[in-house]
Coordinates of C-alpha atoms and ligand atoms in Angstrom, one line a residue:
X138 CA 19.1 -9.6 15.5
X139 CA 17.6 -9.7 18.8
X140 CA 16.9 -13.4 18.9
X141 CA 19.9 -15.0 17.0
X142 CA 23.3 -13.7 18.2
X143 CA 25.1 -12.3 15.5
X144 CA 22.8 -12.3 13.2
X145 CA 23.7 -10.1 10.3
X146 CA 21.1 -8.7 8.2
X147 CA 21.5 -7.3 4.6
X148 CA 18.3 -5.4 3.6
X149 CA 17.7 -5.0 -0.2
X150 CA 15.3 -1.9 -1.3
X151 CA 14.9 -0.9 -4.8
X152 CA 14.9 2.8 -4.4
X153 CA 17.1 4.9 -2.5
X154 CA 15.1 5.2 -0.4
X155 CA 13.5 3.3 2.5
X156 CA 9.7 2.7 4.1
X157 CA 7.7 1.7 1.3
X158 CA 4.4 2.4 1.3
X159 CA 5.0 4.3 4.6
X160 CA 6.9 6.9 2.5
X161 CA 4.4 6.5 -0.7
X162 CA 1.1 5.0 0.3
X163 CA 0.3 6.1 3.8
X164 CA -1.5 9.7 3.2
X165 CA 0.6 12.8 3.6
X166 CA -2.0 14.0 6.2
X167 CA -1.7 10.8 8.7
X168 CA 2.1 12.2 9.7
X169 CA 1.5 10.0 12.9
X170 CA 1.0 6.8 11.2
X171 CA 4.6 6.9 9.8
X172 CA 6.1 6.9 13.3
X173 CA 7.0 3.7 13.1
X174 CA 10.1 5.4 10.7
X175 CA 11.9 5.6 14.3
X176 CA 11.7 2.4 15.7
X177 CA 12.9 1.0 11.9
X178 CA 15.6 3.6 12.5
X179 CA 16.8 2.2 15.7
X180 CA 17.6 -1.6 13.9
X181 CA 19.1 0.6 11.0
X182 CA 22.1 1.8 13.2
X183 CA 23.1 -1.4 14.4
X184 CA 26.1 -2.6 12.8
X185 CA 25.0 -5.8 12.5
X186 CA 22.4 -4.3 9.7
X187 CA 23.4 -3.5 6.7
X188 CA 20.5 -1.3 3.9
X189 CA 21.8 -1.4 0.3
X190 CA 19.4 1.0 -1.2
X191 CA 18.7 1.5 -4.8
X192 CA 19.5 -2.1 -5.5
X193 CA 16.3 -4.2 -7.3
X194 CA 16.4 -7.9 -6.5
X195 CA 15.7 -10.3 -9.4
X196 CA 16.5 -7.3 -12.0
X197 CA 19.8 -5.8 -10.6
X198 CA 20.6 -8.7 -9.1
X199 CA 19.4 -12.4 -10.1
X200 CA 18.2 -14.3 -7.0
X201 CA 20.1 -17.5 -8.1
X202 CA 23.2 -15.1 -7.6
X203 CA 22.2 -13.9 -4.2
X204 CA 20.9 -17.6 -2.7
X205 CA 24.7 -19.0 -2.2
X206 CA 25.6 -16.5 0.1
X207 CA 23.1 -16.6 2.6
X208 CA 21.5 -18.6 5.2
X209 CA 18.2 -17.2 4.2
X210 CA 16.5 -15.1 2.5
X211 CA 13.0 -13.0 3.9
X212 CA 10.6 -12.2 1.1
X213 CA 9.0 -9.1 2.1
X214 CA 8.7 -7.1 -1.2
X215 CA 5.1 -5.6 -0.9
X216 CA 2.3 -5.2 -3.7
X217 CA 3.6 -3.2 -6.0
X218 CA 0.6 -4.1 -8.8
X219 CA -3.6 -3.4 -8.5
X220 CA -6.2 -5.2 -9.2
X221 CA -8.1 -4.0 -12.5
X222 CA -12.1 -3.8 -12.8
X223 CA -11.7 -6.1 -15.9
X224 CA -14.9 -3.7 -17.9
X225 CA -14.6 -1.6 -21.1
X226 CA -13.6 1.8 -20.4
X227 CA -11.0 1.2 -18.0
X228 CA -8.3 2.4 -19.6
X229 CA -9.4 5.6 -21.0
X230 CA -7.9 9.4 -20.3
X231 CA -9.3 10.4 -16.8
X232 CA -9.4 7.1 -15.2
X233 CA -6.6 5.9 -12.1
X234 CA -5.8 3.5 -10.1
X235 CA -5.8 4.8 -6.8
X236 CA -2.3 3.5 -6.4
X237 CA -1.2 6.0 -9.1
X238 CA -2.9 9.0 -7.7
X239 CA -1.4 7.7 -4.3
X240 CA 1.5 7.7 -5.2
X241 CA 1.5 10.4 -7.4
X242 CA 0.7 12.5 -4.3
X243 CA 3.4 11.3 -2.2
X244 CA 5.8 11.5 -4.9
X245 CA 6.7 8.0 -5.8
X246 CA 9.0 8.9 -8.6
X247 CA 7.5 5.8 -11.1
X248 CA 4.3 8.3 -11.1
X249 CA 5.3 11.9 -10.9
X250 CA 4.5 12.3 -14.8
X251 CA 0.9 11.6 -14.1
X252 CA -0.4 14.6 -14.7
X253 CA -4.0 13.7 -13.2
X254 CA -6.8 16.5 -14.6
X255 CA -8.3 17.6 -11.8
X256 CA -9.9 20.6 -14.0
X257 CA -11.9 18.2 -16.2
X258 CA -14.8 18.4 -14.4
X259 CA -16.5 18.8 -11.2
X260 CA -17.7 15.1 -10.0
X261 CA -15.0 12.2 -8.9
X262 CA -16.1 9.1 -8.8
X263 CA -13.9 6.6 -6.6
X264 CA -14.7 3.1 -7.4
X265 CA -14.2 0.6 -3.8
X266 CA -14.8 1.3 -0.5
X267 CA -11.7 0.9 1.5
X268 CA -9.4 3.3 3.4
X269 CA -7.5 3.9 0.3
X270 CA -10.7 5.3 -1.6
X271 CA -11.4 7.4 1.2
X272 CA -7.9 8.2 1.4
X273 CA -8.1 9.6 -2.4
X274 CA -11.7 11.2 -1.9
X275 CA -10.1 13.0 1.2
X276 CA -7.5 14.5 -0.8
X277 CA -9.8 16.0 -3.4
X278 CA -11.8 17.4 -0.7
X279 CA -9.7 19.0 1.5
X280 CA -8.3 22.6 1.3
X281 CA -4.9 22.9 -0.3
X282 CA -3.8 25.3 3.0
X283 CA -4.2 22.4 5.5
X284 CA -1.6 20.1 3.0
X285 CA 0.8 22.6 2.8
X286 CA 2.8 21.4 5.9
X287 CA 2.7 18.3 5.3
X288 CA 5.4 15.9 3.2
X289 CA 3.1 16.2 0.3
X290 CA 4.6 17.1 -2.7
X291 CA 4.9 20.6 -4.7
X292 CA 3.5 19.4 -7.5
X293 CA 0.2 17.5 -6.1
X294 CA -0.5 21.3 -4.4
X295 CA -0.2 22.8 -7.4
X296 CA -2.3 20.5 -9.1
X297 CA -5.2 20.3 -6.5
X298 CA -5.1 24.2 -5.7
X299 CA -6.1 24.0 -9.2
X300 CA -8.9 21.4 -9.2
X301 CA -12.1 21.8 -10.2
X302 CA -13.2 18.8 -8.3
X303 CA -16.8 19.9 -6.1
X304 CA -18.0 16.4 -5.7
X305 CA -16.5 13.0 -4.8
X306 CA -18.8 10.1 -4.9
X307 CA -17.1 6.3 -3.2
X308 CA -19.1 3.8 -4.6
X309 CA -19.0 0.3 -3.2
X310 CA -20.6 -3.2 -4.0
X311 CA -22.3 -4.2 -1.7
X312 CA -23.9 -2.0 1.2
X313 CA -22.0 0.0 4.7
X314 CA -22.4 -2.7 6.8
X315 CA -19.8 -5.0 4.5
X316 CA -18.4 -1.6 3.7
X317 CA -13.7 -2.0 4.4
X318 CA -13.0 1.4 5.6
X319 CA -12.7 2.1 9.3
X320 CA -14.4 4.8 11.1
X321 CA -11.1 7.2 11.6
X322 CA -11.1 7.5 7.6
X323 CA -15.5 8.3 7.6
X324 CA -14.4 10.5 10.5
X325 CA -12.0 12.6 8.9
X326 CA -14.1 13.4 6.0
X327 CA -17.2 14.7 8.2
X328 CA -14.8 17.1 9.5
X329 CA -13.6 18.3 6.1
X330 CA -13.9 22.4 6.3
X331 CA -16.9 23.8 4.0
X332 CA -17.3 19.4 2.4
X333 CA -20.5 18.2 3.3
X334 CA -21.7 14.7 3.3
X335 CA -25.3 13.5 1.1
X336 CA -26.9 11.8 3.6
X337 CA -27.2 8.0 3.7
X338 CA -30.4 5.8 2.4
X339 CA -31.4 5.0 6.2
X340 CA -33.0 1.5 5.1
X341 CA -29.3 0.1 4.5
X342 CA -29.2 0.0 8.2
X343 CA -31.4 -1.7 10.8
X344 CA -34.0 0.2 12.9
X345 CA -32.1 -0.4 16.0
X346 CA -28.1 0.3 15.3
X347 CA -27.4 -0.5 18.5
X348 CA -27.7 -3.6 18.1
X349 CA -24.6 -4.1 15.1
X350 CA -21.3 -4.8 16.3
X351 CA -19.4 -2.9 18.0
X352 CA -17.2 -1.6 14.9
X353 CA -20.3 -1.4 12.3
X354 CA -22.0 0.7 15.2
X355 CA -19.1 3.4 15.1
X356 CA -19.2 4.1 11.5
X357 CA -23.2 4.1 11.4
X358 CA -23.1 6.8 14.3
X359 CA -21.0 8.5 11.9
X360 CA -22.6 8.4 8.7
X361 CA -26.1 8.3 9.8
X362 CA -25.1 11.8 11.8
X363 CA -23.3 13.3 8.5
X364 CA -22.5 16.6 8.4
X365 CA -24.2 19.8 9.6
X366 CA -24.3 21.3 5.9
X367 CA -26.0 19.7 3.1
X368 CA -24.3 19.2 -0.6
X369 CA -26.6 21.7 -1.8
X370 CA -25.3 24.4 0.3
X371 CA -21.8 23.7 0.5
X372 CA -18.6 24.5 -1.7
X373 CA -17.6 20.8 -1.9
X374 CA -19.5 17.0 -0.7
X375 CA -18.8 13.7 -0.8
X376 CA -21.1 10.6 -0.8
X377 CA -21.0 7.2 -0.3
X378 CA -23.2 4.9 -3.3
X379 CA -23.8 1.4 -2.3
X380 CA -25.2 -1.8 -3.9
X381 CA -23.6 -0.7 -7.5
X382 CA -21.0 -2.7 -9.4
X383 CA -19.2 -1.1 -12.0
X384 CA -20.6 -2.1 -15.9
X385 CA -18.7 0.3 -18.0
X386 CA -16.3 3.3 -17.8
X387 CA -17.7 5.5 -20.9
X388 CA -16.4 8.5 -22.7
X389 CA -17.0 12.2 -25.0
X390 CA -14.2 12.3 -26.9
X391 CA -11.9 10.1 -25.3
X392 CA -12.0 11.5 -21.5
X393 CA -14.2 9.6 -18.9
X394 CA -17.5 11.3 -18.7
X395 CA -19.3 8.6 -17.0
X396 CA -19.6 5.2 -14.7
X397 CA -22.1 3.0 -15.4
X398 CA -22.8 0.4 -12.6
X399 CA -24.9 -2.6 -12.2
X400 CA -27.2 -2.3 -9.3
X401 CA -26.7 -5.4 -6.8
X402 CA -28.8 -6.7 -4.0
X403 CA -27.9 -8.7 -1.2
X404 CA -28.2 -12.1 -2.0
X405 CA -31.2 -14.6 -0.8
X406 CA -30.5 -16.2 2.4
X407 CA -27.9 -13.3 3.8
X408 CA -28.8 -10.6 6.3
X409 CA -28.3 -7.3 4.7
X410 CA -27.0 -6.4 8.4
X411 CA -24.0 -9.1 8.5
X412 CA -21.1 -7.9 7.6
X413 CA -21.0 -11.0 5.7
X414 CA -23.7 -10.6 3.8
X415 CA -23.3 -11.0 -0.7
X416 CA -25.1 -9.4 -3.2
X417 CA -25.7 -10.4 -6.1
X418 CA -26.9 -8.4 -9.8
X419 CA -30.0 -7.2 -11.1
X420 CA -31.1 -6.2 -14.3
X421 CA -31.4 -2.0 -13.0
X422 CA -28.5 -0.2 -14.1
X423 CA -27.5 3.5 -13.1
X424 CA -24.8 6.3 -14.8
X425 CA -23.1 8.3 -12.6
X426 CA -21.3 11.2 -14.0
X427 CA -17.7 11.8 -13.6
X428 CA -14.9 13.8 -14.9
X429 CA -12.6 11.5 -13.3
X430 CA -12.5 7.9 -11.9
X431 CA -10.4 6.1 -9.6
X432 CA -10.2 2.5 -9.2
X433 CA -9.9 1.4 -5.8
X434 CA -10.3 -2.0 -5.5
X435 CA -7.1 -3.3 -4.2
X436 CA -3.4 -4.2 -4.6
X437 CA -1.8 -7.2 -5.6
X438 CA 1.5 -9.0 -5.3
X439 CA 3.3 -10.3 -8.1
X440 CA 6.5 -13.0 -8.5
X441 CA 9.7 -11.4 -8.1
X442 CA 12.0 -12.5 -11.2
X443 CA 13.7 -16.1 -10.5
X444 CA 11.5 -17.2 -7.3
X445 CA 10.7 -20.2 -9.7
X446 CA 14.6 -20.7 -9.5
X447 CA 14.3 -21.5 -5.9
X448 CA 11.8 -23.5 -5.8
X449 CA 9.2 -21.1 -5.0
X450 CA 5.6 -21.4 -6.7
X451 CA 4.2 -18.1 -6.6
X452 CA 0.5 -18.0 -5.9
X453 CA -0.9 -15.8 -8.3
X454 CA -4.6 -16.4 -7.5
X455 CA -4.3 -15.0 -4.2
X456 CA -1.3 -12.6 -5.0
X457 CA 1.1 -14.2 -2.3
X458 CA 4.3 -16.2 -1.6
X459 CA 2.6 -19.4 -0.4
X460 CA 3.7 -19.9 3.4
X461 CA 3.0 -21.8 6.3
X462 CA 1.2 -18.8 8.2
X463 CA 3.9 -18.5 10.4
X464 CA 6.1 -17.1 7.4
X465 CA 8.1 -19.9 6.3
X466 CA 7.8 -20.2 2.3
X467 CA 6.4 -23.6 1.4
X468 CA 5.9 -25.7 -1.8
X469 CA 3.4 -27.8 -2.5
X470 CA 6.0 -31.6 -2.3
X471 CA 4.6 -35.1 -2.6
X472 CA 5.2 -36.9 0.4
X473 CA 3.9 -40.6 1.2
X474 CA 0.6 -39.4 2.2
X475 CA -0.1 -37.4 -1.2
X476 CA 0.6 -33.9 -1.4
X477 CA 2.0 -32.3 1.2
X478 CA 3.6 -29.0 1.7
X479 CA 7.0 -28.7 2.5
X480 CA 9.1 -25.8 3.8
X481 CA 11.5 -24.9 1.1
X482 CA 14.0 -24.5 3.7
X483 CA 16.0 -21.1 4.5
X484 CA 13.4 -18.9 2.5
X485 CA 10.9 -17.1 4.8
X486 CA 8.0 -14.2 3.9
X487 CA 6.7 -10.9 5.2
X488 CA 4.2 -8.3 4.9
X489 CA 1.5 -7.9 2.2
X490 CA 3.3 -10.4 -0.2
X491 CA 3.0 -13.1 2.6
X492 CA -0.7 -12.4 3.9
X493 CA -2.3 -10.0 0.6
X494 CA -2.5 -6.6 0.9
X495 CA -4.7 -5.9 3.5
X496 CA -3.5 -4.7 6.9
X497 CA -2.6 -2.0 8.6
X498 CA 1.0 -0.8 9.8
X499 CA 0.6 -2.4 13.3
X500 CA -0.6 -5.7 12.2
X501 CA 2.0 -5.7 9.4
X502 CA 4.5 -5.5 12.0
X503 CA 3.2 -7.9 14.1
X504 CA 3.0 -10.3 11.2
X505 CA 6.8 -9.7 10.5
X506 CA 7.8 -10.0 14.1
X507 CA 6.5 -13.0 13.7
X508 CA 8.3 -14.4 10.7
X509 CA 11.4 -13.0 12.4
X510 CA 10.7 -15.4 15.7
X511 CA 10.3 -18.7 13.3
X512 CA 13.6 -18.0 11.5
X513 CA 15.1 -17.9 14.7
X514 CA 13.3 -20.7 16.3
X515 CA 14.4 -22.8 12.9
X516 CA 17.8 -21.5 13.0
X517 CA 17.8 -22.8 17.3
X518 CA 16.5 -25.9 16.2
X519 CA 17.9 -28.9 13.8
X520 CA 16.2 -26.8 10.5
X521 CA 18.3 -26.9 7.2
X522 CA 18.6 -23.6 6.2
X523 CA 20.1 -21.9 2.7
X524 CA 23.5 -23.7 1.6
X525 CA 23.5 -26.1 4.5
X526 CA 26.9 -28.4 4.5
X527 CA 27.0 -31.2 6.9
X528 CA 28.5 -30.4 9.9
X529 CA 28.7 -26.6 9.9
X530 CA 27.6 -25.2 12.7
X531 CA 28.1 -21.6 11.8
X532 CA 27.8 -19.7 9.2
X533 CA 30.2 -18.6 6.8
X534 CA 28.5 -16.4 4.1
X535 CA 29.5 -13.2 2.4
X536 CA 26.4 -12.1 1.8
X537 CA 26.2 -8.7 0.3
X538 CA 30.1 -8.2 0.1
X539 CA 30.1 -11.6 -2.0
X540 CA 28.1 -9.7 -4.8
X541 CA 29.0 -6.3 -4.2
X542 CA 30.9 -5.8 -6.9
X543 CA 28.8 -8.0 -9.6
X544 CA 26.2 -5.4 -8.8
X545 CA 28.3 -2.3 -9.7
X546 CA 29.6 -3.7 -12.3
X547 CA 25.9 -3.4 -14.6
X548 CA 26.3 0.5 -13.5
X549 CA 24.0 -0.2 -10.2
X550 CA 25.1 2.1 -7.3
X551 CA 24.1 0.8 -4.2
X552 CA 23.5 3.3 -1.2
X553 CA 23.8 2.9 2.3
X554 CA 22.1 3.9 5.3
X555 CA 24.2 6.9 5.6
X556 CA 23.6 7.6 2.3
X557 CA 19.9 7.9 3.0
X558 CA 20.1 10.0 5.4
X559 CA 22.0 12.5 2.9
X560 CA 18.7 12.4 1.2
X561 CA 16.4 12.3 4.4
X562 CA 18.5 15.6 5.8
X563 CA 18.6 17.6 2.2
X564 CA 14.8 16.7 2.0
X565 CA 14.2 17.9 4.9
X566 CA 16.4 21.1 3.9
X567 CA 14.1 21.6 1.2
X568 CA 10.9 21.3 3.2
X569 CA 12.1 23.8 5.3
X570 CA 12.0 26.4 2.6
X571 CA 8.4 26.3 2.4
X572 CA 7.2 25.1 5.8
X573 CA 7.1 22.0 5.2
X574 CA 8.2 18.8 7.4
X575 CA 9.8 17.7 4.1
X576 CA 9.9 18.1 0.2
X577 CA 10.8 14.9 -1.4
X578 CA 12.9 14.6 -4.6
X579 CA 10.5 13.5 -7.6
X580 CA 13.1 11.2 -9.2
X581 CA 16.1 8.9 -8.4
X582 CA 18.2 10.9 -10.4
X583 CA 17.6 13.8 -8.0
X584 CA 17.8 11.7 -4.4
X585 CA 21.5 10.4 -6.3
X586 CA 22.9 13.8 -7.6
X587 CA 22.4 14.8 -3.7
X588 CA 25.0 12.3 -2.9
X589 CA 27.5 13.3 -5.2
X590 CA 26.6 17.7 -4.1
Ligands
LIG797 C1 -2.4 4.0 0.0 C2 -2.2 3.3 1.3 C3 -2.3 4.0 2.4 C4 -2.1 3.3 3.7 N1 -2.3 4.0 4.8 C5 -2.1 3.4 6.0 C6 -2.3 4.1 7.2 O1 -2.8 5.3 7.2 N2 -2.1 3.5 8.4 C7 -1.6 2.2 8.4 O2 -1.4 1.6 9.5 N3 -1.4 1.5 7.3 C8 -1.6 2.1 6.1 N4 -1.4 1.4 4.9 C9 -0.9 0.0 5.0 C10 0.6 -0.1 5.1 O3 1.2 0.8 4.3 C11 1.0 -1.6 4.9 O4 0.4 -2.4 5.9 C12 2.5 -1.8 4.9 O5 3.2 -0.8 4.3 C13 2.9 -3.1 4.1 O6 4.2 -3.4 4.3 P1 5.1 -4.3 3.3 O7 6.4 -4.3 3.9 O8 4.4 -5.6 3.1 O9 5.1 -3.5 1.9 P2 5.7 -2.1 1.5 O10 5.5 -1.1 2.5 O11 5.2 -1.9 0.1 O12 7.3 -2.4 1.4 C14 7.8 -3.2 0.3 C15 9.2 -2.6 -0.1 O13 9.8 -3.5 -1.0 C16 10.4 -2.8 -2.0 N5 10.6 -3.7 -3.2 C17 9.6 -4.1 -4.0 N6 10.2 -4.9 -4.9 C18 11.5 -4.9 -4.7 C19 12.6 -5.6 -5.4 N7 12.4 -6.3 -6.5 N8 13.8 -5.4 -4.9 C20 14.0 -4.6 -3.8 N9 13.0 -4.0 -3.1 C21 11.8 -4.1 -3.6 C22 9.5 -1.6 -2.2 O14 10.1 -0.5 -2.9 C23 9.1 -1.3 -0.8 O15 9.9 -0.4 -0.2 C24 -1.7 2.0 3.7 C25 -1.5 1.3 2.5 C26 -1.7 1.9 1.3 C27 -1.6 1.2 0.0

């Protein structure tokens, strides 16, 4: 809106309610991190932008309805699936992906029936080694009292004031020099109240740790200094288990009891101390005990309904919209040099379903600022966009108002921005009541029957 003058902008979000993963991934404890709410509030009240919430492209609304009435359309839709461990055992009662529990926590309303049993035992296991397993590990561990102000939701206290979780164990592939999480995460859960931390095997890191990178140097200071109480003397601990790859999830009568994992060492010809480094299997395996296992090994993207419609081949291998890097959406074409790819012109990505899902807020927002700079540039230069007719230099589409009604009539009920904040403000409201910065609604049905109070 900046860039191209009169730009209008129609933002389609499948639930009520906006932010994403800011709302339902980032952890209820980071309150911080989701600061970026105000600078997507700013854009919100310009009347050039219009949110139509509760609307669910390629479901509510075909894309092949939506493509004649604009001059393009931004892809920016998120990873809304996770990757599975593909061994025996997976599925059983006790086991999550961390993108339930998540979720669950933060009270996305696809998994408020849950119903994770956090009295089933004493020992977690979290399976991956990124910020989102420490996220999960972090919220087993911590006292219920420090949540309570937080957005968090009623029913996740309940449930954890109730856990019987003692012991979290993150258990990763490969060893904490390859290890994904950042030192902020390995940070917070040293300072845990009454957790402690079972020391790390020393020999995964080099004599001299000053020597690693600057980023790998941080996190060894941090685990290599642990915590001043030991497991054995503390209420709760966590650990961090390297080299092990998980073999089998196994049961007693139907509930996870155990992880079994292959044990993995670094492969020949890689420096155990490169961040690079593989590993590969040996014959050793070990059983780890657990009440309850989380999978943590990642989100994935999948193809919105109709993208093939538009000419878009969906990369399902690497869970993205393929694109040029920049963000324009491209298709593999053949030109007079072989295959070449072409810019399927006026269709542009964003965000996890343009790069994968790895990335922090601020470099997501970088990306997208920079998807948003080569839709102008196109739209400045001679680039055919959506609809194109020869000779118009403006445009002339409807957008949302040309399938407004389409969309009400299959008993959708779109909300606008000023609907939102209805919810945001009786949320809010609720919070209030018990201390609390907000208390979402668990369901749609609840953030709708707000509108019509
Ligand atoms: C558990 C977790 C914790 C995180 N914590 C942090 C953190 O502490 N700090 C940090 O900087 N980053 C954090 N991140 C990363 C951050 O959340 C992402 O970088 C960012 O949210 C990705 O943005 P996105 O727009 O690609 O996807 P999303 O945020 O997922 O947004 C996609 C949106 O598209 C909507 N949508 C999906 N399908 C449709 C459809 N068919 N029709 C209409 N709408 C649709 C979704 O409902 C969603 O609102 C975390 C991520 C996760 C998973």
């Amino acid at each position: 809106m900046n860039k191209v003058q009169d730009a209008v902008i129609d933002m389609y979000e499948q639930l009520p309610v906006p932010y994403g993963l800011v709302r339902f991934g980032v952890a209820p404890d980071h309150p911080e991190v989701k600061n970026c709410q105000d600078t997507f509030e700013e854009v919100a009240l310009s009347p050039r932008f219009h949110y139509i919430g509760n609307v669910r492209v390629g479901y509510d609304i075909e894309l092949s309805k939506l493509e004649p009435h604009y001059d393009a359309i931004l892809f920016s839709y998120g990873a809304s699936e996770d990757r599975k461990l593909g061994i025996p055992g997976e599925d059983l009662a006790g086991v999550f992906s961390a993108r339930e529990f998540v979720g669950w926590y933060n009270g996305l309303p696809q998994f408020q029936g849950l119903q994770p049993q956090l009295r089933a035992g004493e020992q977690a296991v979290v399976i991956g080694q990124g910020n989102v397993a420490m996220d999960v590990a972090r919220i087993l561990l911590t006292p219920v009292d420090s949540l309570m102000s937080t957005d968090i939701t009623e029913q996740a206290i309940q449930t954890l004031s109730d856990s019987k979780v003692r012991s979290v164990k993150v258990v990763g592939r490969r060893g904490p020099i390859q290890a994904a999480f950042t030192v902020k995460e390995a940070r917070e859960l040293m300072h845990i109240p009454s957790v402690a931390f079972g020391p790390i095997d020393r020999s995964l890191y080099p004599p001299d740790v000053k020597k690693l990178p600057r980023v790998q140097k941080r996190i060894s200071d941090v685990l290599l200094k642990g915590t001043p109480s030991t497991p054995q003397d503390s209420a709760r601990s966590w650990a961090l288990d390297f080299l092990k790859a998980p073999k089998s999830i196994n049961a007693t009568s139907n509930h996870v009891s155990s992880v079994t994992f292959t044990m993995q060492r670094f492969a020949p010809g890689f420096d155990p101390f490169d961040h690079r480094a593989r590993v590969e299997p040996i014959e050793e395996a070990t059983t780890i005990e657990a009440s309850l296992a989380f999978r943590s090994v990642g989100y994935k993207s999948t193809a919105l309904p109709g993208l093939s419609d538009l000419g878009v081949p969906f990369d399902n291998k690497l869970g993205i919209i393929p694109n040029d890097v920049h963000g324009r959406v491209i298709t593999p074409s053949t030109g007079p040099g072989g295959l070449t790819a072409g810019h399927v012109h006026g269709l542009y990505c964003a965000g996890w379903v343009k790069r994968g899902p790895t990335g922090v807020i601020a470099s997501t927002m970088n990306d997208a600022f920079a998807s948003a700079d080569i839709i102008a540039k196109d739209w400045e230069s001679d680039v055919p966009f959506l609809n194109d007719v020869q000779g118009e230099n403006k445009s002339t589409k409807l957008g949302w108002d040309a399938v407004k009604e389409q969309v009400m009539s299959r008993g959708v009920r779109p909300l606008s921005w000023k609907d939102w904040k209805v919810i945001d403000h009786a949320e809010r409201e609720r919070g209030k009541e018990k201390g609390k910065n907000r208390e979402k609604f668990p369901s749609v049905e609840e953030m709708l029957k707000v509108l019509d109070a």
